[in-house]
């Protein structure tokens, strides 16, 4: 395809060829997506004949031919008589807008909000299926309200969808401000900005909705914040996302997420210290923790869970401290599991038996 692209660019120097009016400033003649090719030119017979000659030469060199059954020609701003002449010249049928590419409708006019409905509906269906299959109502509520924070801030390192989306979109603003050598950046500067500074640019009332949405991010981030997220020529969305979170760091998160503990044990301890565990008020009534403390010859952690945050925050990175946390979380998990067995399976183990397993 590189050979074909170079051939088209060379042919564009022919005096008989005219660029598409929207592609003239960028001297854009073709776009390649995987094995698909889009070719643009002015709706004149001489321009179409130049393109036809390039495709004929490409076929003779490579043996690849234009599939007339899978290819179409699209027009805009010319008469019906001219359409028939150009379609006959290329021996292609006329395509009708909106054109669907990868399931998304494309049109020569401004992209409409409903054009994205097909994508939004697919995302919604996938999210609904995943949530209903793997999470209860209470689980979904907890996921929404309490986990969309980094672990250091007391969350589960899930990202807030809206804020993360804004952080990713900020990458486009950074690319425009840095004038990155990309086709779409050149297109924005040529068609929309026309030499104006992005940060002082006034959005016209009749502009496309997606460009208006992108420009609206200037109200969420300033120039310094976005430029600071660019490191060594690359944009880091995580940096600008982290700066948008205004929460106090919790001191106990390193102990809660100690790698010595099993993942399911860590998650339960996170629920305990954040008072999300429904059986939390019953933990102190069980004798398992006392049995484990006897086995360890002393009270390593506080008996009341209200003091566990302070105790976990005081743990250091030494191995002995990590072992103490690991035993605590294993004790909590075993007690919680036995309590559930009492309710749902009508079976229970003794405190001595559970402590022995721990």
GROMACS .gro file of C-alpha atoms in nm:
model
  358
    1UNK     CA    1   0.000   0.000   0.000
    2UNK     CA    2   0.298   0.232   0.051
    3UNK     CA    3   0.378   0.192  -0.317
    4UNK     CA    4   0.022   0.284  -0.414
    5UNK     CA    5   0.026   0.585  -0.181
    6UNK     CA    6   0.350   0.714  -0.333
    7UNK     CA    7   0.211   0.658  -0.682
    8UNK     CA    8  -0.101   0.858  -0.601
    9UNK     CA    9   0.103   1.140  -0.449
   10UNK     CA   10   0.325   1.152  -0.759
   11UNK     CA   11   0.020   1.150  -0.989
   12UNK     CA   12  -0.129   1.441  -0.792
   13UNK     CA   13   0.145   1.659  -0.944
   14UNK     CA   14  -0.017   1.610  -1.286
   15UNK     CA   15  -0.179   1.932  -1.404
   16UNK     CA   16  -0.493   1.737  -1.496
   17UNK     CA   17  -0.549   1.638  -1.134
   18UNK     CA   18  -0.737   1.852  -0.884
   19UNK     CA   19  -0.755   1.789  -0.510
   20UNK     CA   20  -1.082   1.760  -0.323
   21UNK     CA   21  -1.164   2.112  -0.195
   22UNK     CA   22  -1.138   2.004   0.171
   23UNK     CA   23  -0.807   1.823   0.107
   24UNK     CA   24  -0.629   2.089  -0.098
   25UNK     CA   25  -0.440   2.258   0.187
   26UNK     CA   26  -0.306   1.927   0.320
   27UNK     CA   27  -0.256   1.783  -0.031
   28UNK     CA   28  -0.444   1.477   0.089
   29UNK     CA   29  -0.533   1.224  -0.178
   30UNK     CA   30  -0.570   0.888   0.000
   31UNK     CA   31  -0.623   0.720   0.337
   32UNK     CA   32  -0.550   0.355   0.414
   33UNK     CA   33  -0.716   0.159   0.697
   34UNK     CA   34  -0.597  -0.202   0.715
   35UNK     CA   35  -0.692  -0.339   0.369
   36UNK     CA   36  -0.938  -0.057   0.291
   37UNK     CA   37  -0.852   0.241   0.073
   38UNK     CA   38  -1.021   0.582   0.043
   39UNK     CA   39  -0.922   0.807  -0.248
   40UNK     CA   40  -1.027   1.174  -0.268
   41UNK     CA   41  -1.030   1.410  -0.565
   42UNK     CA   42  -1.228   1.692  -0.726
   43UNK     CA   43  -1.541   1.574  -0.907
   44UNK     CA   44  -1.395   1.623  -1.255
   45UNK     CA   45  -1.337   1.372  -1.534
   46UNK     CA   46  -0.967   1.456  -1.568
   47UNK     CA   47  -0.901   1.395  -1.195
   48UNK     CA   48  -1.085   1.062  -1.202
   49UNK     CA   49  -0.889   0.955  -1.510
   50UNK     CA   50  -0.559   1.028  -1.332
   51UNK     CA   51  -0.664   0.805  -1.040
   52UNK     CA   52  -0.783   0.535  -1.280
   53UNK     CA   53  -0.444   0.537  -1.452
   54UNK     CA   54  -0.261   0.494  -1.118
   55UNK     CA   55  -0.483   0.200  -1.021
   56UNK     CA   56  -0.429   0.039  -1.361
   57UNK     CA   57  -0.051   0.072  -1.329
   58UNK     CA   58  -0.063  -0.062  -0.971
   59UNK     CA   59  -0.255  -0.368  -1.092
   60UNK     CA   60  -0.005  -0.442  -1.367
   61UNK     CA   61   0.288  -0.423  -1.124
   62UNK     CA   62   0.144  -0.610  -0.823
   63UNK     CA   63  -0.129  -0.828  -0.975
   64UNK     CA   64  -0.384  -0.675  -0.732
   65UNK     CA   65  -0.705  -0.555  -0.891
   66UNK     CA   66  -0.986  -0.327  -0.786
   67UNK     CA   67  -1.285  -0.533  -0.671
   68UNK     CA   68  -1.572  -0.360  -0.846
   69UNK     CA   69  -1.830  -0.556  -0.647
   70UNK     CA   70  -1.695  -0.430  -0.313
   71UNK     CA   71  -1.602  -0.075  -0.420
   72UNK     CA   72  -1.820   0.231  -0.464
   73UNK     CA   73  -1.786   0.591  -0.575
   74UNK     CA   74  -1.936   0.877  -0.374
   75UNK     CA   75  -2.022   1.225  -0.495
   76UNK     CA   76  -2.096   1.564  -0.352
   77UNK     CA   77  -2.186   1.895  -0.516
   78UNK     CA   78  -2.209   1.780  -0.880
   79UNK     CA   79  -2.499   1.720  -1.117
   80UNK     CA   80  -2.662   1.386  -1.192
   81UNK     CA   81  -2.522   1.391  -1.546
   82UNK     CA   82  -2.168   1.434  -1.414
   83UNK     CA   83  -2.224   1.153  -1.166
   84UNK     CA   84  -2.319   0.911  -1.443
   85UNK     CA   85  -2.012   1.002  -1.649
   86UNK     CA   86  -1.768   0.959  -1.359
   87UNK     CA   87  -1.930   0.635  -1.237
   88UNK     CA   88  -1.911   0.491  -1.589
   89UNK     CA   89  -1.547   0.595  -1.619
   90UNK     CA   90  -1.455   0.403  -1.303
   91UNK     CA   91  -1.712   0.128  -1.369
   92UNK     CA   92  -1.835   0.159  -1.010
   93UNK     CA   93  -2.181   0.191  -0.858
   94UNK     CA   94  -2.272   0.508  -0.671
   95UNK     CA   95  -2.261   0.481  -0.292
   96UNK     CA   96  -2.519   0.638  -0.064
   97UNK     CA   97  -2.449   0.831   0.258
   98UNK     CA   98  -2.428   0.762   0.542
   99UNK     CA   99  -2.159   0.508   0.463
  100UNK     CA  100  -2.104   0.248   0.734
  101UNK     CA  101  -1.743   0.167   0.817
  102UNK     CA  102  -1.669  -0.078   1.099
  103UNK     CA  103  -2.035  -0.042   1.199
  104UNK     CA  104  -2.015   0.337   1.239
  105UNK     CA  105  -2.209   0.564   0.997
  106UNK     CA  106  -1.997   0.819   0.809
  107UNK     CA  107  -2.127   1.118   0.618
  108UNK     CA  108  -1.975   1.414   0.429
  109UNK     CA  109  -2.155   1.663   0.655
  110UNK     CA  110  -2.091   1.725   1.025
  111UNK     CA  111  -2.106   1.411   1.235
  112UNK     CA  112  -2.433   1.390   1.424
  113UNK     CA  113  -2.478   1.283   1.785
  114UNK     CA  114  -2.697   0.989   1.681
  115UNK     CA  115  -2.416   0.855   1.463
  116UNK     CA  116  -2.247   0.740   1.784
  117UNK     CA  117  -2.558   0.561   1.913
  118UNK     CA  118  -2.449   0.228   1.769
  119UNK     CA  119  -2.125   0.244   1.969
  120UNK     CA  120  -2.294   0.364   2.288
  121UNK     CA  121  -2.558   0.089   2.270
  122UNK     CA  122  -2.294  -0.181   2.228
  123UNK     CA  123  -2.104  -0.053   2.532
  124UNK     CA  124  -2.423  -0.038   2.739
  125UNK     CA  125  -2.519  -0.394   2.645
  126UNK     CA  126  -2.174  -0.525   2.740
  127UNK     CA  127  -2.174  -0.340   3.072
  128UNK     CA  128  -2.524  -0.457   3.160
  129UNK     CA  129  -2.441  -0.821   3.083
  130UNK     CA  130  -2.117  -0.808   3.283
  131UNK     CA  131  -2.272  -0.635   3.582
  132UNK     CA  132  -2.578  -0.859   3.602
  133UNK     CA  133  -2.371  -1.173   3.561
  134UNK     CA  134  -2.094  -1.104   3.813
  135UNK     CA  135  -2.224  -0.850   4.064
  136UNK     CA  136  -2.527  -0.829   4.289
  137UNK     CA  137  -2.715  -0.501   4.331
  138UNK     CA  138  -2.525  -0.431   4.653
  139UNK     CA  139  -2.199  -0.514   4.480
  140UNK     CA  140  -2.270  -0.271   4.197
  141UNK     CA  141  -2.360   0.003   4.443
  142UNK     CA  142  -2.036  -0.051   4.632
  143UNK     CA  143  -1.833  -0.055   4.311
  144UNK     CA  144  -1.983   0.275   4.200
  145UNK     CA  145  -1.954   0.461   4.528
  146UNK     CA  146  -1.641   0.343   4.699
  147UNK     CA  147  -1.380   0.189   4.471
  148UNK     CA  148  -1.308   0.449   4.202
  149UNK     CA  149  -0.998   0.575   4.380
  150UNK     CA  150  -0.631   0.471   4.391
  151UNK     CA  151  -0.541   0.229   4.669
  152UNK     CA  152  -0.339   0.498   4.840
  153UNK     CA  153  -0.660   0.702   4.870
  154UNK     CA  154  -0.864   0.416   5.012
  155UNK     CA  155  -1.010   0.277   4.689
  156UNK     CA  156  -0.954  -0.032   4.476
  157UNK     CA  157  -0.764   0.142   4.196
  158UNK     CA  158  -1.064   0.145   3.963
  159UNK     CA  159  -1.080   0.468   3.770
  160UNK     CA  160  -1.373   0.706   3.768
  161UNK     CA  161  -1.510   0.662   3.416
  162UNK     CA  162  -1.597   1.025   3.350
  163UNK     CA  163  -1.273   1.169   3.488
  164UNK     CA  164  -1.062   0.906   3.309
  165UNK     CA  165  -1.242   0.980   2.982
  166UNK     CA  166  -1.165   1.351   3.023
  167UNK     CA  167  -0.800   1.269   3.095
  168UNK     CA  168  -0.776   1.061   2.777
  169UNK     CA  169  -0.943   1.331   2.569
  170UNK     CA  170  -0.690   1.579   2.709
  171UNK     CA  171  -0.432   1.391   2.500
  172UNK     CA  172  -0.590   1.537   2.186
  173UNK     CA  173  -0.561   1.889   2.327
  174UNK     CA  174  -0.197   1.824   2.409
  175UNK     CA  175  -0.132   1.697   2.055
  176UNK     CA  176  -0.296   2.006   1.905
  177UNK     CA  177  -0.101   2.240   2.134
  178UNK     CA  178   0.226   2.061   2.057
  179UNK     CA  179   0.143   2.045   1.684
  180UNK     CA  180   0.230   1.676   1.675
  181UNK     CA  181   0.307   1.545   1.326
  182UNK     CA  182  -0.024   1.362   1.276
  183UNK     CA  183  -0.275   1.391   0.994
  184UNK     CA  184  -0.573   1.473   1.217
  185UNK     CA  185  -0.372   1.745   1.399
  186UNK     CA  186  -0.287   1.902   1.064
  187UNK     CA  187  -0.654   1.875   0.968
  188UNK     CA  188  -0.767   2.052   1.286
  189UNK     CA  189  -0.518   2.334   1.235
  190UNK     CA  190  -0.608   2.368   0.868
  191UNK     CA  191  -0.989   2.343   0.887
  192UNK     CA  192  -1.079   2.466   1.237
  193UNK     CA  193  -0.801   2.673   1.394
  194UNK     CA  194  -0.654   2.820   1.074
  195UNK     CA  195  -0.348   2.946   1.256
  196UNK     CA  196  -0.529   3.059   1.573
  197UNK     CA  197  -0.413   2.954   1.920
  198UNK     CA  198  -0.623   2.669   2.059
  199UNK     CA  199  -0.654   2.824   2.406
  200UNK     CA  200  -0.788   3.156   2.277
  201UNK     CA  201  -0.989   3.005   1.990
  202UNK     CA  202  -1.361   3.092   1.990
  203UNK     CA  203  -1.585   2.799   1.896
  204UNK     CA  204  -1.832   2.891   1.618
  205UNK     CA  205  -2.199   2.816   1.699
  206UNK     CA  206  -2.237   2.590   1.393
  207UNK     CA  207  -1.933   2.369   1.460
  208UNK     CA  208  -1.955   1.991   1.501
  209UNK     CA  209  -2.056   1.857   1.841
  210UNK     CA  210  -1.742   1.649   1.894
  211UNK     CA  211  -1.514   1.948   1.829
  212UNK     CA  212  -1.727   2.156   2.065
  213UNK     CA  213  -1.697   1.884   2.333
  214UNK     CA  214  -1.321   1.874   2.292
  215UNK     CA  215  -1.293   2.251   2.322
  216UNK     CA  216  -1.510   2.244   2.635
  217UNK     CA  217  -1.229   2.061   2.819
  218UNK     CA  218  -1.051   2.395   2.839
  219UNK     CA  219  -1.289   2.466   3.127
  220UNK     CA  220  -1.166   2.156   3.315
  221UNK     CA  221  -0.792   2.180   3.251
  222UNK     CA  222  -0.566   2.476   3.191
  223UNK     CA  223  -0.271   2.488   2.955
  224UNK     CA  224  -0.010   2.421   3.227
  225UNK     CA  225  -0.191   2.110   3.356
  226UNK     CA  226  -0.214   1.953   3.012
  227UNK     CA  227   0.140   2.041   2.907
  228UNK     CA  228   0.276   1.904   3.238
  229UNK     CA  229   0.120   1.565   3.151
  230UNK     CA  230   0.343   1.540   2.845
  231UNK     CA  231   0.665   1.356   2.930
  232UNK     CA  232   0.947   1.300   2.677
  233UNK     CA  233   0.719   1.364   2.382
  234UNK     CA  234   0.441   1.138   2.511
  235UNK     CA  235   0.120   1.224   2.692
  236UNK     CA  236   0.046   1.050   3.023
  237UNK     CA  237  -0.332   1.049   3.098
  238UNK     CA  238  -0.270   0.893   3.443
  239UNK     CA  239  -0.078   1.203   3.553
  240UNK     CA  240  -0.353   1.451   3.476
  241UNK     CA  241  -0.613   1.207   3.612
  242UNK     CA  242  -0.432   1.175   3.945
  243UNK     CA  243  -0.413   1.553   3.976
  244UNK     CA  244  -0.792   1.572   3.941
  245UNK     CA  245  -0.847   1.358   4.253
  246UNK     CA  246  -0.869   1.558   4.572
  247UNK     CA  247  -0.870   1.303   4.855
  248UNK     CA  248  -0.648   1.250   5.155
  249UNK     CA  249  -0.410   0.958   5.138
  250UNK     CA  250  -0.478   0.677   5.386
  251UNK     CA  251  -0.184   0.555   5.594
  252UNK     CA  252  -0.291   0.191   5.616
  253UNK     CA  253  -0.316   0.102   5.246
  254UNK     CA  254   0.031  -0.060   5.222
  255UNK     CA  255  -0.050  -0.297   5.505
  256UNK     CA  256  -0.394  -0.381   5.364
  257UNK     CA  257  -0.252  -0.465   5.020
  258UNK     CA  258   0.048  -0.660   5.151
  259UNK     CA  259   0.154  -0.909   4.884
  260UNK     CA  260   0.204  -1.189   5.138
  261UNK     CA  261  -0.172  -1.208   5.191
  262UNK     CA  262  -0.403  -1.386   4.950
  263UNK     CA  263  -0.591  -1.152   4.712
  264UNK     CA  264  -0.935  -1.246   4.848
  265UNK     CA  265  -0.804  -1.191   5.203
  266UNK     CA  266  -0.676  -0.845   5.113
  267UNK     CA  267  -1.008  -0.744   4.964
  268UNK     CA  268  -1.195  -0.852   5.277
  269UNK     CA  269  -0.956  -0.657   5.501
  270UNK     CA  270  -1.010  -0.353   5.279
  271UNK     CA  271  -1.384  -0.392   5.340
  272UNK     CA  272  -1.328  -0.421   5.714
  273UNK     CA  273  -1.112  -0.111   5.757
  274UNK     CA  274  -1.351   0.092   5.537
  275UNK     CA  275  -1.656  -0.036   5.733
  276UNK     CA  276  -1.806  -0.194   5.421
  277UNK     CA  277  -1.841  -0.544   5.565
  278UNK     CA  278  -2.196  -0.612   5.674
  279UNK     CA  279  -2.085  -0.858   5.946
  280UNK     CA  280  -1.826  -0.621   6.086
  281UNK     CA  281  -2.016  -0.557   6.407
  282UNK     CA  282  -2.016  -0.932   6.481
  283UNK     CA  283  -1.644  -0.995   6.438
  284UNK     CA  284  -1.557  -0.915   6.798
  285UNK     CA  285  -1.814  -1.167   6.924
  286UNK     CA  286  -1.633  -1.463   6.775
  287UNK     CA  287  -1.353  -1.627   6.974
  288UNK     CA  288  -1.131  -1.707   6.676
  289UNK     CA  289  -0.917  -1.396   6.714
  290UNK     CA  290  -0.860  -1.473   7.081
  291UNK     CA  291  -0.757  -1.831   6.993
  292UNK     CA  292  -0.507  -1.704   6.734
  293UNK     CA  293  -0.364  -1.454   6.982
  294UNK     CA  294  -0.314  -1.737   7.233
  295UNK     CA  295  -0.130  -1.934   6.965
  296UNK     CA  296   0.093  -1.631   6.903
  297UNK     CA  297   0.155  -1.588   7.280
  298UNK     CA  298   0.022  -1.234   7.295
  299UNK     CA  299  -0.215  -0.973   7.154
  300UNK     CA  300  -0.041  -0.865   6.836
  301UNK     CA  301  -0.330  -0.653   6.708
  302UNK     CA  302  -0.607  -0.463   6.890
  303UNK     CA  303  -0.909  -0.665   6.996
  304UNK     CA  304  -1.155  -0.402   6.869
  305UNK     CA  305  -1.169  -0.346   6.494
  306UNK     CA  306  -1.215   0.029   6.546
  307UNK     CA  307  -0.842   0.047   6.628
  308UNK     CA  308  -0.723  -0.163   6.334
  309UNK     CA  309  -0.667   0.135   6.104
  310UNK     CA  310  -0.420   0.287   6.349
  311UNK     CA  311  -0.251  -0.049   6.402
  312UNK     CA  312  -0.222  -0.117   6.025
  313UNK     CA  313  -0.087   0.233   5.965
  314UNK     CA  314   0.191   0.167   6.218
  315UNK     CA  315   0.308  -0.149   6.039
  316UNK     CA  316   0.639  -0.118   5.859
  317UNK     CA  317   0.777  -0.302   5.558
  318UNK     CA  318   0.968  -0.553   5.774
  319UNK     CA  319   0.886  -0.917   5.713
  320UNK     CA  320   0.763  -0.975   6.069
  321UNK     CA  321   0.507  -0.694   6.034
  322UNK     CA  322   0.386  -0.835   5.703
  323UNK     CA  323   0.341  -1.178   5.863
  324UNK     CA  324   0.139  -1.025   6.146
  325UNK     CA  325  -0.093  -0.855   5.894
  326UNK     CA  326  -0.118  -1.179   5.697
  327UNK     CA  327  -0.231  -1.370   6.007
  328UNK     CA  328  -0.483  -1.101   6.098
  329UNK     CA  329  -0.642  -1.095   5.756
  330UNK     CA  330  -0.651  -1.476   5.741
  331UNK     CA  331  -0.829  -1.477   6.077
  332UNK     CA  332  -1.086  -1.223   5.960
  333UNK     CA  333  -1.149  -1.413   5.639
  334UNK     CA  334  -1.187  -1.749   5.814
  335UNK     CA  335  -1.430  -1.600   6.067
  336UNK     CA  336  -1.633  -1.433   5.794
  337UNK     CA  337  -1.646  -1.753   5.586
  338UNK     CA  338  -1.756  -1.962   5.884
  339UNK     CA  339  -2.026  -1.710   5.967
  340UNK     CA  340  -2.161  -1.737   5.611
  341UNK     CA  341  -2.155  -2.117   5.633
  342UNK     CA  342  -2.369  -2.093   5.946
  343UNK     CA  343  -2.633  -1.895   5.756
  344UNK     CA  344  -2.629  -2.049   5.408
  345UNK     CA  345  -2.514  -2.407   5.469
  346UNK     CA  346  -2.628  -2.455   5.831
  347UNK     CA  347  -2.284  -2.576   5.933
  348UNK     CA  348  -2.023  -2.436   6.166
  349UNK     CA  349  -1.677  -2.508   6.296
  350UNK     CA  350  -1.548  -2.447   6.644
  351UNK     CA  351  -1.320  -2.156   6.722
  352UNK     CA  352  -1.039  -2.400   6.805
  353UNK     CA  353  -1.078  -2.574   6.467
  354UNK     CA  354  -1.075  -2.248   6.272
  355UNK     CA  355  -0.772  -2.120   6.464
  356UNK     CA  356  -0.592  -2.445   6.390
  357UNK     CA  357  -0.656  -2.402   6.016
  358UNK     CA  358  -0.526  -2.046   6.031
   0.00000   0.00000   0.00000
